[in-house]
Amino acid sequence: MPELPEVETIANRLKDLIVGKTISKVVVMREKSFSGDVANVKGQKIIDVIRRAKIIQIKLSNNFNILVHLKMTGQFIYIDDDVRVGGGHPSADWINELPGKHTRITYFFTDGSKLFFNDMRVFGWNRVLSNDEVREVLAEYGPDVNTDKFTASYLAEKINNKSVPIKLAIMDNAIVSGIGNIYACDALHLAKISPQKSAKLLSNEEIKRLVEAAKLVINLGIKLGGATMDNYRHVDGFSGRYQEKVRVYGRVGEVCSECGSIIEKVKLGGRGTFYCPVCQA
DNA sequence: AATTATGTTGCGGT
DNA sequence: AACCGCAACATAAT
């Protein structure tokens, strides 16, 4: 899935586009992508769209919500009267053809506009939940990486007895929310810490550097509208630009911007992990 | 053509 | 309990 910057970009744009609209109809093409009662969304007005962790919360006027996790390949594409917002023409077929092969849910609004939930791999979900149920779900997540609650002392306390590689610790959303594979790799490179290093062996100095680096790369990601490595698109179909600034993610065999060494790739927790063997020794 | 990888996370096993 | 590996699924790349 999109990580925090990608989800933030989508939630912000969605807010501008659909707050105030009323849902007239929901068409579910793939049951696995949707749970809850359609009756609780039909006829309801959208009063807000916010992001928490990597989750989008669409708040409805009846105190219910559509909670959405995009997982790996989920995407929202918004169409107003068949005119693409922004007037762009993204080249990918799965965006030009709507509903497409991977459209799992379509939300129809009373003004004729539509919101498509596409999800190639069908890992993502849309759940209709009460306010209380939403609170319960979100309570499982650690503080968002880009908030003041995520501090060096907080992280130190969370990892001081964890022997897992530090990269897996910062990708654990119960510890800190919002960091996925791309930004984990890049944050560790910026902080000059080996992704394999056991979490509990980090010095206080390293923890401080890591927290600052994570905030920096995540905030840069937000500023650039996320990273479009593959499936991620903005709500109106356009790409993000963080991939143009990526430090190490996906750059195996290329040159480290800091020292000129060749970037290597290993597997950690089953995920591709990119790092500079010299800067992050 | 079969194998491997993919922006996530939750499960079942050790 | 902490940790590891893999499964959920579809596709593209090697």
PDB file of C-alpha atoms (C1' of nucleotides) in Angstrom:
ATOM      1  CA  MET A   1       0.000   0.000   0.000  1.00  0.00           C
ATOM      2  CA  PRO A   2       0.648   3.517  -0.119  1.00  0.00           C
ATOM      3  CA  GLU A   3       2.424   4.615   3.035  1.00  0.00           C
ATOM      4  CA  LEU A   4       1.531   7.642   5.149  1.00  0.00           C
ATOM      5  CA  PRO A   5       2.393  10.315   2.531  1.00  0.00           C
ATOM      6  CA  GLU A   6       0.397   8.555  -0.169  1.00  0.00           C
ATOM      7  CA  VAL A   7      -2.636   8.012   2.087  1.00  0.00           C
ATOM      8  CA  GLU A   8      -2.412  11.608   3.321  1.00  0.00           C
ATOM      9  CA  THR A   9      -2.382  12.899  -0.258  1.00  0.00           C
ATOM     10  CA  ILE A  10      -5.423  10.822  -1.137  1.00  0.00           C
ATOM     11  CA  ALA A  11      -7.363  11.748   2.013  1.00  0.00           C
ATOM     12  CA  ASN A  12      -6.703  15.479   1.586  1.00  0.00           C
ATOM     13  CA  ARG A  13      -7.819  15.532  -2.024  1.00  0.00           C
ATOM     14  CA  LEU A  14     -10.805  13.326  -1.293  1.00  0.00           C
ATOM     15  CA  LYS A  15     -11.859  15.744   1.423  1.00  0.00           C
ATOM     16  CA  ASP A  16     -11.876  18.659  -1.037  1.00  0.00           C
ATOM     17  CA  LEU A  17     -13.856  16.639  -3.562  1.00  0.00           C
ATOM     18  CA  ILE A  18     -16.550  14.789  -1.620  1.00  0.00           C
ATOM     19  CA  VAL A  19     -17.321  16.581   1.659  1.00  0.00           C
ATOM     20  CA  GLY A  20     -20.911  17.799   1.479  1.00  0.00           C
ATOM     21  CA  LYS A  21     -21.951  15.184  -1.073  1.00  0.00           C
ATOM     22  CA  THR A  22     -24.617  12.577  -0.406  1.00  0.00           C
ATOM     23  CA  ILE A  23     -24.133   8.909  -1.264  1.00  0.00           C
ATOM     24  CA  SER A  24     -26.994   7.660  -3.422  1.00  0.00           C
ATOM     25  CA  LYS A  25     -25.830   4.139  -4.187  1.00  0.00           C
ATOM     26  CA  VAL A  26     -22.992   1.696  -3.479  1.00  0.00           C
ATOM     27  CA  VAL A  27     -22.142  -1.071  -5.922  1.00  0.00           C
ATOM     28  CA  VAL A  28     -19.918  -3.816  -4.518  1.00  0.00           C
ATOM     29  CA  MET A  29     -18.294  -5.905  -7.233  1.00  0.00           C
ATOM     30  CA  ARG A  30     -16.095  -7.919  -4.878  1.00  0.00           C
ATOM     31  CA  GLU A  31     -17.555  -8.855  -1.498  1.00  0.00           C
ATOM     32  CA  LYS A  32     -14.135  -9.322   0.060  1.00  0.00           C
ATOM     33  CA  SER A  33     -13.380  -5.610  -0.362  1.00  0.00           C
ATOM     34  CA  PHE A  34     -16.434  -4.404   1.594  1.00  0.00           C
ATOM     35  CA  SER A  35     -17.927  -5.181   4.983  1.00  0.00           C
ATOM     36  CA  GLY A  36     -20.709  -3.664   7.045  1.00  0.00           C
ATOM     37  CA  ASP A  37     -24.203  -2.538   6.211  1.00  0.00           C
ATOM     38  CA  VAL A  38     -24.770  -0.546   3.011  1.00  0.00           C
ATOM     39  CA  ALA A  39     -27.956   0.782   4.620  1.00  0.00           C
ATOM     40  CA  ASN A  40     -25.752   2.814   6.978  1.00  0.00           C
ATOM     41  CA  VAL A  41     -24.113   4.736   4.124  1.00  0.00           C
ATOM     42  CA  LYS A  42     -26.927   5.083   1.596  1.00  0.00           C
ATOM     43  CA  GLY A  43     -28.495   8.538   1.734  1.00  0.00           C
ATOM     44  CA  GLN A  44     -25.824   9.795   4.151  1.00  0.00           C
ATOM     45  CA  LYS A  45     -23.887  13.004   3.675  1.00  0.00           C
ATOM     46  CA  ILE A  46     -20.079  13.037   3.910  1.00  0.00           C
ATOM     47  CA  ILE A  47     -19.028  15.434   6.636  1.00  0.00           C
ATOM     48  CA  ASP A  48     -15.243  14.903   6.711  1.00  0.00           C
ATOM     49  CA  VAL A  49     -12.354  12.813   5.375  1.00  0.00           C
ATOM     50  CA  ILE A  50      -9.295  12.310   7.561  1.00  0.00           C
ATOM     51  CA  ARG A  51      -6.215  10.087   7.693  1.00  0.00           C
ATOM     52  CA  ARG A  52      -4.882   8.218  10.718  1.00  0.00           C
ATOM     53  CA  ALA A  53      -1.931   5.829  10.326  1.00  0.00           C
ATOM     54  CA  LYS A  54      -2.364   4.424   6.800  1.00  0.00           C
ATOM     55  CA  ILE A  55      -6.141   4.450   7.130  1.00  0.00           C
ATOM     56  CA  ILE A  56      -8.685   6.786   5.542  1.00  0.00           C
ATOM     57  CA  GLN A  57     -11.761   7.636   7.606  1.00  0.00           C
ATOM     58  CA  ILE A  58     -14.753   8.950   5.671  1.00  0.00           C
ATOM     59  CA  LYS A  59     -17.122  10.416   8.266  1.00  0.00           C
ATOM     60  CA  LEU A  60     -20.856  10.304   7.586  1.00  0.00           C
ATOM     61  CA  SER A  61     -23.673  12.453   8.946  1.00  0.00           C
ATOM     62  CA  ASN A  62     -25.253   9.543  10.894  1.00  0.00           C
ATOM     63  CA  ASN A  63     -22.161   8.891  13.070  1.00  0.00           C
ATOM     64  CA  PHE A  64     -21.124   5.972  10.903  1.00  0.00           C
ATOM     65  CA  ASN A  65     -17.919   5.920   8.905  1.00  0.00           C
ATOM     66  CA  ILE A  66     -16.350   4.239   5.944  1.00  0.00           C
ATOM     67  CA  LEU A  67     -12.934   3.134   7.153  1.00  0.00           C
ATOM     68  CA  VAL A  68     -10.557   2.280   4.322  1.00  0.00           C
ATOM     69  CA  HIS A  69      -7.225   0.481   4.184  1.00  0.00           C
ATOM     70  CA  LEU A  70      -5.586   0.467   0.753  1.00  0.00           C
ATOM     71  CA  LYS A  71      -3.038  -2.245   1.640  1.00  0.00           C
ATOM     72  CA  MET A  72      -0.754  -2.844  -1.370  1.00  0.00           C
ATOM     73  CA  THR A  73      -2.725  -1.784  -4.431  1.00  0.00           C
ATOM     74  CA  GLY A  74      -5.907  -0.039  -3.301  1.00  0.00           C
ATOM     75  CA  GLN A  75      -6.725   3.275  -4.952  1.00  0.00           C
ATOM     76  CA  PHE A  76      -9.566   5.793  -5.049  1.00  0.00           C
ATOM     77  CA  ILE A  77     -10.310   7.432  -8.374  1.00  0.00           C
ATOM     78  CA  TYR A  78     -12.890  10.216  -8.506  1.00  0.00           C
ATOM     79  CA  ILE A  79     -14.860  11.113 -11.620  1.00  0.00           C
ATOM     80  CA  ASP A  80     -17.209  14.079 -11.908  1.00  0.00           C
ATOM     81  CA  ASP A  81     -19.590  13.815 -14.875  1.00  0.00           C
ATOM     82  CA  ASP A  82     -17.039  11.808 -16.842  1.00  0.00           C
ATOM     83  CA  VAL A  83     -14.692  14.762 -16.756  1.00  0.00           C
ATOM     84  CA  ARG A  84     -11.493  13.904 -14.986  1.00  0.00           C
ATOM     85  CA  VAL A  85     -10.642  16.367 -12.253  1.00  0.00           C
ATOM     86  CA  GLY A  86      -7.664  18.418 -13.363  1.00  0.00           C
ATOM     87  CA  GLY A  87      -8.283  17.520 -16.974  1.00  0.00           C
ATOM     88  CA  GLY A  88      -5.383  15.089 -17.111  1.00  0.00           C
ATOM     89  CA  HIS A  89      -5.166  11.906 -19.101  1.00  0.00           C
ATOM     90  CA  PRO A  90      -3.102   9.395 -17.188  1.00  0.00           C
ATOM     91  CA  SER A  91      -1.855   6.739 -19.536  1.00  0.00           C
ATOM     92  CA  ALA A  92      -2.639   3.624 -17.525  1.00  0.00           C
ATOM     93  CA  ASP A  93      -5.625   1.722 -18.904  1.00  0.00           C
ATOM     94  CA  TRP A  94      -6.930   0.835 -15.473  1.00  0.00           C
ATOM     95  CA  ILE A  95      -7.500   4.504 -14.825  1.00  0.00           C
ATOM     96  CA  ASN A  96      -8.952   5.423 -18.203  1.00  0.00           C
ATOM     97  CA  GLU A  97     -11.449   2.588 -18.073  1.00  0.00           C
ATOM     98  CA  LEU A  98     -13.861   3.014 -15.184  1.00  0.00           C
ATOM     99  CA  PRO A  99     -15.210   0.889 -13.755  1.00  0.00           C
ATOM    100  CA  GLY A 100     -12.287  -1.286 -14.795  1.00  0.00           C
ATOM    101  CA  LYS A 101     -11.123  -4.830 -14.339  1.00  0.00           C
ATOM    102  CA  HIS A 102      -9.902  -4.029 -10.828  1.00  0.00           C
ATOM    103  CA  THR A 103     -12.755  -1.849  -9.643  1.00  0.00           C
ATOM    104  CA  ARG A 104     -14.115  -3.534  -6.492  1.00  0.00           C
ATOM    105  CA  ILE A 105     -16.551  -0.886  -5.231  1.00  0.00           C
ATOM    106  CA  THR A 106     -18.242   2.133  -6.823  1.00  0.00           C
ATOM    107  CA  TYR A 107     -19.764   4.904  -4.702  1.00  0.00           C
ATOM    108  CA  PHE A 108     -22.355   7.037  -6.496  1.00  0.00           C
ATOM    109  CA  PHE A 109     -23.230  10.538  -5.288  1.00  0.00           C
ATOM    110  CA  THR A 110     -26.549  12.315  -5.767  1.00  0.00           C
ATOM    111  CA  ASP A 111     -24.948  14.946  -8.026  1.00  0.00           C
ATOM    112  CA  GLY A 112     -23.842  12.307 -10.535  1.00  0.00           C
ATOM    113  CA  SER A 113     -20.192  12.114  -9.515  1.00  0.00           C
ATOM    114  CA  LYS A 114     -18.625   8.751  -8.651  1.00  0.00           C
ATOM    115  CA  LEU A 115     -15.816   7.369  -6.523  1.00  0.00           C
ATOM    116  CA  PHE A 116     -14.168   4.126  -7.635  1.00  0.00           C
ATOM    117  CA  PHE A 117     -12.257   1.857  -5.274  1.00  0.00           C
ATOM    118  CA  ASN A 118      -9.807  -0.128  -7.389  1.00  0.00           C
ATOM    119  CA  ASP A 119      -7.652  -2.836  -5.847  1.00  0.00           C
ATOM    120  CA  MET A 120      -5.791  -5.234  -8.072  1.00  0.00           C
ATOM    121  CA  ARG A 121      -4.676  -7.652  -5.355  1.00  0.00           C
ATOM    122  CA  VAL A 122      -7.832  -7.420  -3.208  1.00  0.00           C
ATOM    123  CA  PHE A 123      -5.953  -7.079   0.098  1.00  0.00           C
ATOM    124  CA  GLY A 124      -7.526  -3.719   0.911  1.00  0.00           C
ATOM    125  CA  TRP A 125     -10.834  -3.146   2.665  1.00  0.00           C
ATOM    126  CA  ASN A 126     -13.715  -0.692   3.073  1.00  0.00           C
ATOM    127  CA  ARG A 127     -15.564  -1.154   6.385  1.00  0.00           C
ATOM    128  CA  VAL A 128     -18.762   0.546   7.525  1.00  0.00           C
ATOM    129  CA  LEU A 129     -18.252   1.163  11.240  1.00  0.00           C
ATOM    130  CA  SER A 130     -19.792   3.214  14.050  1.00  0.00           C
ATOM    131  CA  ASN A 131     -17.718   5.922  15.737  1.00  0.00           C
ATOM    132  CA  ASP A 132     -17.047   3.589  18.656  1.00  0.00           C
ATOM    133  CA  GLU A 133     -15.894   0.790  16.373  1.00  0.00           C
ATOM    134  CA  VAL A 134     -13.569   3.195  14.564  1.00  0.00           C
ATOM    135  CA  ARG A 135     -12.061   4.243  17.888  1.00  0.00           C
ATOM    136  CA  GLU A 136     -11.394   0.615  18.742  1.00  0.00           C
ATOM    137  CA  VAL A 137      -9.682  -0.086  15.433  1.00  0.00           C
ATOM    138  CA  LEU A 138      -7.493   3.019  15.585  1.00  0.00           C
ATOM    139  CA  ALA A 139      -6.519   2.422  19.211  1.00  0.00           C
ATOM    140  CA  GLU A 140      -4.295  -0.446  18.058  1.00  0.00           C
ATOM    141  CA  TYR A 141      -1.961   1.930  16.244  1.00  0.00           C
ATOM    142  CA  GLY A 142       1.057   3.741  17.609  1.00  0.00           C
ATOM    143  CA  PRO A 143       1.448   7.509  17.121  1.00  0.00           C
ATOM    144  CA  ASP A 144       1.760   8.821  13.586  1.00  0.00           C
ATOM    145  CA  VAL A 145       5.401   9.312  12.625  1.00  0.00           C
ATOM    146  CA  ASN A 146       4.798  12.959  11.653  1.00  0.00           C
ATOM    147  CA  THR A 147       3.374  14.037  15.017  1.00  0.00           C
ATOM    148  CA  ASP A 148       4.939  15.369  18.215  1.00  0.00           C
ATOM    149  CA  LYS A 149       3.957  12.155  19.989  1.00  0.00           C
ATOM    150  CA  PHE A 150       6.648  10.276  18.095  1.00  0.00           C
ATOM    151  CA  THR A 151       9.797  11.284  19.938  1.00  0.00           C
ATOM    152  CA  ALA A 152      13.223   9.770  20.513  1.00  0.00           C
ATOM    153  CA  SER A 153      12.405   8.931  24.117  1.00  0.00           C
ATOM    154  CA  TYR A 154       9.152   7.263  23.060  1.00  0.00           C
ATOM    155  CA  LEU A 155      10.921   5.116  20.462  1.00  0.00           C
ATOM    156  CA  ALA A 156      13.753   4.278  22.863  1.00  0.00           C
ATOM    157  CA  GLU A 157      11.262   2.985  25.397  1.00  0.00           C
ATOM    158  CA  LYS A 158       9.465   0.911  22.742  1.00  0.00           C
ATOM    159  CA  ILE A 159      12.529  -0.807  21.314  1.00  0.00           C
ATOM    160  CA  ASN A 160      14.922  -1.153  24.242  1.00  0.00           C
ATOM    161  CA  ASN A 161      14.117  -4.876  24.599  1.00  0.00           C
ATOM    162  CA  LYS A 162      13.411  -5.690  20.957  1.00  0.00           C
ATOM    163  CA  SER A 163      15.954  -7.817  19.168  1.00  0.00           C
ATOM    164  CA  VAL A 164      14.311  -7.544  15.738  1.00  0.00           C
ATOM    165  CA  PRO A 165      16.157  -5.588  13.052  1.00  0.00           C
ATOM    166  CA  ILE A 166      15.493  -1.870  13.500  1.00  0.00           C
ATOM    167  CA  LYS A 167      13.896  -1.674  10.075  1.00  0.00           C
ATOM    168  CA  LEU A 168      11.162  -4.111  11.131  1.00  0.00           C
ATOM    169  CA  ALA A 169      10.643  -2.203  14.390  1.00  0.00           C
ATOM    170  CA  ILE A 170       9.922   1.105  12.634  1.00  0.00           C
ATOM    171  CA  MET A 171       7.628  -0.660  10.155  1.00  0.00           C
ATOM    172  CA  ASP A 172       5.622  -2.064  13.080  1.00  0.00           C
ATOM    173  CA  ASN A 173       2.530   0.137  13.168  1.00  0.00           C
ATOM    174  CA  ALA A 174       1.844  -0.739  16.800  1.00  0.00           C
ATOM    175  CA  ILE A 175       5.101   1.127  17.573  1.00  0.00           C
ATOM    176  CA  VAL A 176       4.853   3.985  15.075  1.00  0.00           C
ATOM    177  CA  SER A 177       2.267   4.454  12.333  1.00  0.00           C
ATOM    178  CA  GLY A 178       2.815   5.345   8.736  1.00  0.00           C
ATOM    179  CA  ILE A 179       6.249   3.978   7.821  1.00  0.00           C
ATOM    180  CA  GLY A 180       6.316   1.316   5.098  1.00  0.00           C
ATOM    181  CA  ASN A 181       9.081  -0.204   3.049  1.00  0.00           C
ATOM    182  CA  ILE A 182      10.083   2.803   0.948  1.00  0.00           C
ATOM    183  CA  TYR A 183      10.317   5.365   3.745  1.00  0.00           C
ATOM    184  CA  ALA A 184      11.834   2.844   6.193  1.00  0.00           C
ATOM    185  CA  CYS A 185      14.717   2.206   3.791  1.00  0.00           C
ATOM    186  CA  ASP A 186      15.171   5.910   3.099  1.00  0.00           C
ATOM    187  CA  ALA A 187      14.927   6.998   6.756  1.00  0.00           C
ATOM    188  CA  LEU A 188      17.611   4.484   7.786  1.00  0.00           C
ATOM    189  CA  HIS A 189      19.872   5.667   4.978  1.00  0.00           C
ATOM    190  CA  LEU A 190      19.450   9.301   5.972  1.00  0.00           C
ATOM    191  CA  ALA A 191      20.137   8.388   9.614  1.00  0.00           C
ATOM    192  CA  LYS A 192      23.156   6.257   8.583  1.00  0.00           C
ATOM    193  CA  ILE A 193      21.946   3.180  10.447  1.00  0.00           C
ATOM    194  CA  SER A 194      22.081  -0.393   9.170  1.00  0.00           C
ATOM    195  CA  PRO A 195      18.580  -1.813   8.615  1.00  0.00           C
ATOM    196  CA  GLN A 196      19.788  -5.138  10.046  1.00  0.00           C
ATOM    197  CA  LYS A 197      20.974  -3.705  13.355  1.00  0.00           C
ATOM    198  CA  SER A 198      19.157  -5.170  16.333  1.00  0.00           C
ATOM    199  CA  ALA A 199      16.719  -2.516  17.607  1.00  0.00           C
ATOM    200  CA  LYS A 200      17.883  -2.721  21.206  1.00  0.00           C
ATOM    201  CA  LEU A 201      21.497  -2.036  20.215  1.00  0.00           C
ATOM    202  CA  LEU A 202      20.804   1.449  18.859  1.00  0.00           C
ATOM    203  CA  SER A 203      22.434   4.249  20.848  1.00  0.00           C
ATOM    204  CA  ASN A 204      20.345   7.186  22.056  1.00  0.00           C
ATOM    205  CA  GLU A 205      22.141   9.261  19.456  1.00  0.00           C
ATOM    206  CA  GLU A 206      21.118   6.860  16.696  1.00  0.00           C
ATOM    207  CA  ILE A 207      17.508   6.768  17.888  1.00  0.00           C
ATOM    208  CA  LYS A 208      17.377  10.545  17.812  1.00  0.00           C
ATOM    209  CA  ARG A 209      18.810  10.617  14.286  1.00  0.00           C
ATOM    210  CA  LEU A 210      16.344   7.966  13.149  1.00  0.00           C
ATOM    211  CA  VAL A 211      13.295   9.781  14.506  1.00  0.00           C
ATOM    212  CA  GLU A 212      14.395  13.006  12.836  1.00  0.00           C
ATOM    213  CA  ALA A 213      15.197  11.206   9.566  1.00  0.00           C
ATOM    214  CA  ALA A 214      11.854   9.406   9.507  1.00  0.00           C
ATOM    215  CA  LYS A 215       9.969  12.666  10.003  1.00  0.00           C
ATOM    216  CA  LEU A 216      12.052  14.341   7.298  1.00  0.00           C
ATOM    217  CA  VAL A 217      11.530  11.716   4.593  1.00  0.00           C
ATOM    218  CA  ILE A 218       7.838  11.324   5.440  1.00  0.00           C
ATOM    219  CA  ASN A 219       7.302  15.088   5.304  1.00  0.00           C
ATOM    220  CA  LEU A 220       9.155  15.264   1.987  1.00  0.00           C
ATOM    221  CA  GLY A 221       6.912  12.461   0.743  1.00  0.00           C
ATOM    222  CA  ILE A 222       3.819  14.409   1.760  1.00  0.00           C
ATOM    223  CA  LYS A 223       5.149  17.560   0.121  1.00  0.00           C
ATOM    224  CA  LEU A 224       5.768  15.710  -3.155  1.00  0.00           C
ATOM    225  CA  GLY A 225       2.392  13.962  -3.167  1.00  0.00           C
ATOM    226  CA  GLY A 226       3.769  10.501  -2.381  1.00  0.00           C
ATOM    227  CA  ALA A 227       5.845   8.009  -4.330  1.00  0.00           C
ATOM    228  CA  THR A 228       4.427   6.410  -7.461  1.00  0.00           C
ATOM    229  CA  MET A 229       6.565   3.310  -7.849  1.00  0.00           C
ATOM    230  CA  ASP A 230       3.741   1.233  -9.285  1.00  0.00           C
ATOM    231  CA  ASN A 231       0.001   1.322  -8.568  1.00  0.00           C
ATOM    232  CA  TYR A 232      -0.331   4.397  -6.396  1.00  0.00           C
ATOM    233  CA  ARG A 233      -2.096   7.346  -7.995  1.00  0.00           C
ATOM    234  CA  HIS A 234      -3.699  10.523  -6.770  1.00  0.00           C
ATOM    235  CA  VAL A 235      -7.498  10.625  -6.614  1.00  0.00           C
ATOM    236  CA  ASP A 236      -7.533  12.322 -10.017  1.00  0.00           C
ATOM    237  CA  GLY A 237      -5.150   9.804 -11.540  1.00  0.00           C
ATOM    238  CA  PHE A 238      -1.832  11.624 -11.364  1.00  0.00           C
ATOM    239  CA  SER A 239       1.448  10.324  -9.969  1.00  0.00           C
ATOM    240  CA  GLY A 240       3.361  11.476  -6.925  1.00  0.00           C
ATOM    241  CA  ARG A 241       6.953  12.700  -7.222  1.00  0.00           C
ATOM    242  CA  TYR A 242       8.805  11.278  -4.199  1.00  0.00           C
ATOM    243  CA  GLN A 243      10.217   8.484  -6.387  1.00  0.00           C
ATOM    244  CA  GLU A 244      12.349  11.157  -8.076  1.00  0.00           C
ATOM    245  CA  LYS A 245      13.978  11.909  -4.705  1.00  0.00           C
ATOM    246  CA  VAL A 246      14.204   8.365  -3.345  1.00  0.00           C
ATOM    247  CA  ARG A 247      17.515   7.802  -1.494  1.00  0.00           C
ATOM    248  CA  VAL A 248      17.951   4.023  -1.684  1.00  0.00           C
ATOM    249  CA  TYR A 249      14.605   2.274  -2.186  1.00  0.00           C
ATOM    250  CA  GLY A 250      14.606   0.284  -5.434  1.00  0.00           C
ATOM    251  CA  ARG A 251      18.096   1.542  -6.333  1.00  0.00           C
ATOM    252  CA  VAL A 252      20.134  -1.669  -6.018  1.00  0.00           C
ATOM    253  CA  GLY A 253      23.323  -1.427  -8.079  1.00  0.00           C
ATOM    254  CA  GLU A 254      23.095   2.356  -8.299  1.00  0.00           C
ATOM    255  CA  VAL A 255      25.347   4.885  -6.619  1.00  0.00           C
ATOM    256  CA  CYS A 256      24.840   6.166  -3.059  1.00  0.00           C
ATOM    257  CA  SER A 257      24.311   9.924  -3.163  1.00  0.00           C
ATOM    258  CA  GLU A 258      26.345  10.385   0.023  1.00  0.00           C
ATOM    259  CA  CYS A 259      29.509   8.355  -0.623  1.00  0.00           C
ATOM    260  CA  GLY A 260      29.413   6.929  -4.149  1.00  0.00           C
ATOM    261  CA  SER A 261      29.305   3.285  -3.046  1.00  0.00           C
ATOM    262  CA  ILE A 262      27.021   0.795  -4.768  1.00  0.00           C
ATOM    263  CA  ILE A 263      23.634   0.305  -3.082  1.00  0.00           C
ATOM    264  CA  GLU A 264      22.905  -3.270  -2.027  1.00  0.00           C
ATOM    265  CA  LYS A 265      19.734  -5.251  -1.492  1.00  0.00           C
ATOM    266  CA  VAL A 266      18.956  -7.877   1.146  1.00  0.00           C
ATOM    267  CA  LYS A 267      15.754  -9.436   2.409  1.00  0.00           C
ATOM    268  CA  LEU A 268      14.461  -8.532   5.882  1.00  0.00           C
ATOM    269  CA  GLY A 269      11.175  -9.859   7.176  1.00  0.00           C
ATOM    270  CA  GLY A 270      10.472 -11.036   3.653  1.00  0.00           C
ATOM    271  CA  ARG A 271      10.763  -7.524   2.234  1.00  0.00           C
ATOM    272  CA  GLY A 272      13.310  -6.104  -0.154  1.00  0.00           C
ATOM    273  CA  THR A 273      15.653  -3.870   1.831  1.00  0.00           C
ATOM    274  CA  PHE A 274      17.966  -1.376   0.160  1.00  0.00           C
ATOM    275  CA  TYR A 275      20.952   0.221   1.862  1.00  0.00           C
ATOM    276  CA  CYS A 276      24.420   1.645   1.393  1.00  0.00           C
ATOM    277  CA  PRO A 277      26.992  -0.822   2.814  1.00  0.00           C
ATOM    278  CA  VAL A 278      29.394   2.041   3.610  1.00  0.00           C
ATOM    279  CA  CYS A 279      27.128   4.771   5.032  1.00  0.00           C
ATOM    280  CA  GLN A 280      25.038   2.202   6.898  1.00  0.00           C
ATOM    281  CA  ALA A 281      27.792  -0.166   7.996  1.00  0.00           C
TER     282      ALA A 281
ATOM    283  C1'  DA B   1       7.075 -21.101 -18.895  1.00  0.00           C
ATOM    284  C1'  DA B   2       8.153 -21.245 -14.188  1.00  0.00           C
ATOM    285  C1'  DT B   3       9.903 -18.570 -10.630  1.00  0.00           C
ATOM    286  C1'  DT B   4      10.230 -14.276  -8.114  1.00  0.00           C
ATOM    287  C1'  DA B   5       9.003  -9.810  -6.811  1.00  0.00           C
ATOM    288  C1'  DT B   6       5.644  -6.163  -5.407  1.00  0.00           C
ATOM    289  C1'  DG B   7       4.040   0.325  -1.594  1.00  0.00           C
ATOM    290  C1'  DT B   8       0.710  -4.462   3.882  1.00  0.00           C
ATOM    291  C1'  DT B   9      -0.534  -6.855   7.638  1.00  0.00           C
ATOM    292  C1'  DG B  10      -2.368 -10.735  10.195  1.00  0.00           C
ATOM    293  C1'  DC B  11      -2.077 -15.426  11.051  1.00  0.00           C
ATOM    294  C1'  DG B  12      -0.239 -19.766  12.706  1.00  0.00           C
ATOM    295  C1'  DG B  13       3.782 -22.098  14.174  1.00  0.00           C
ATOM    296  C1'  DT B  14       8.277 -22.422  17.011  1.00  0.00           C
TER     297       DT B  14
ATOM    298  C1'  DA C   1       6.145 -13.714  24.400  1.00  0.00           C
ATOM    299  C1'  DA C   2       8.883 -12.431  20.727  1.00  0.00           C
ATOM    300  C1'  DC C   3       9.830 -13.662  16.426  1.00  0.00           C
ATOM    301  C1'  DC C   4       9.641 -15.812  11.735  1.00  0.00           C
ATOM    302  C1'  DG C   5       7.581 -17.198   7.559  1.00  0.00           C
ATOM    303  C1'  DC C   6       3.929 -17.233   4.786  1.00  0.00           C
ATOM    304  C1'  DA C   7      -0.644 -16.414   3.075  1.00  0.00           C
ATOM    305  C1'  DA C   8      -4.264 -13.370   1.260  1.00  0.00           C
ATOM    306  C1'  DC C   9      -4.311 -12.063  -4.493  1.00  0.00           C
ATOM    307  C1'  DA C  10      -3.064 -10.455  -9.278  1.00  0.00           C
ATOM    308  C1'  DT C  11       0.261  -9.146 -12.309  1.00  0.00           C
ATOM    309  C1'  DA C  12       4.877  -7.883 -14.327  1.00  0.00           C
ATOM    310  C1'  DA C  13       9.517  -8.913 -14.802  1.00  0.00           C
ATOM    311  C1'  DT C  14      13.237 -12.154 -15.258  1.00  0.00           C
TER     312       DT C  14
END
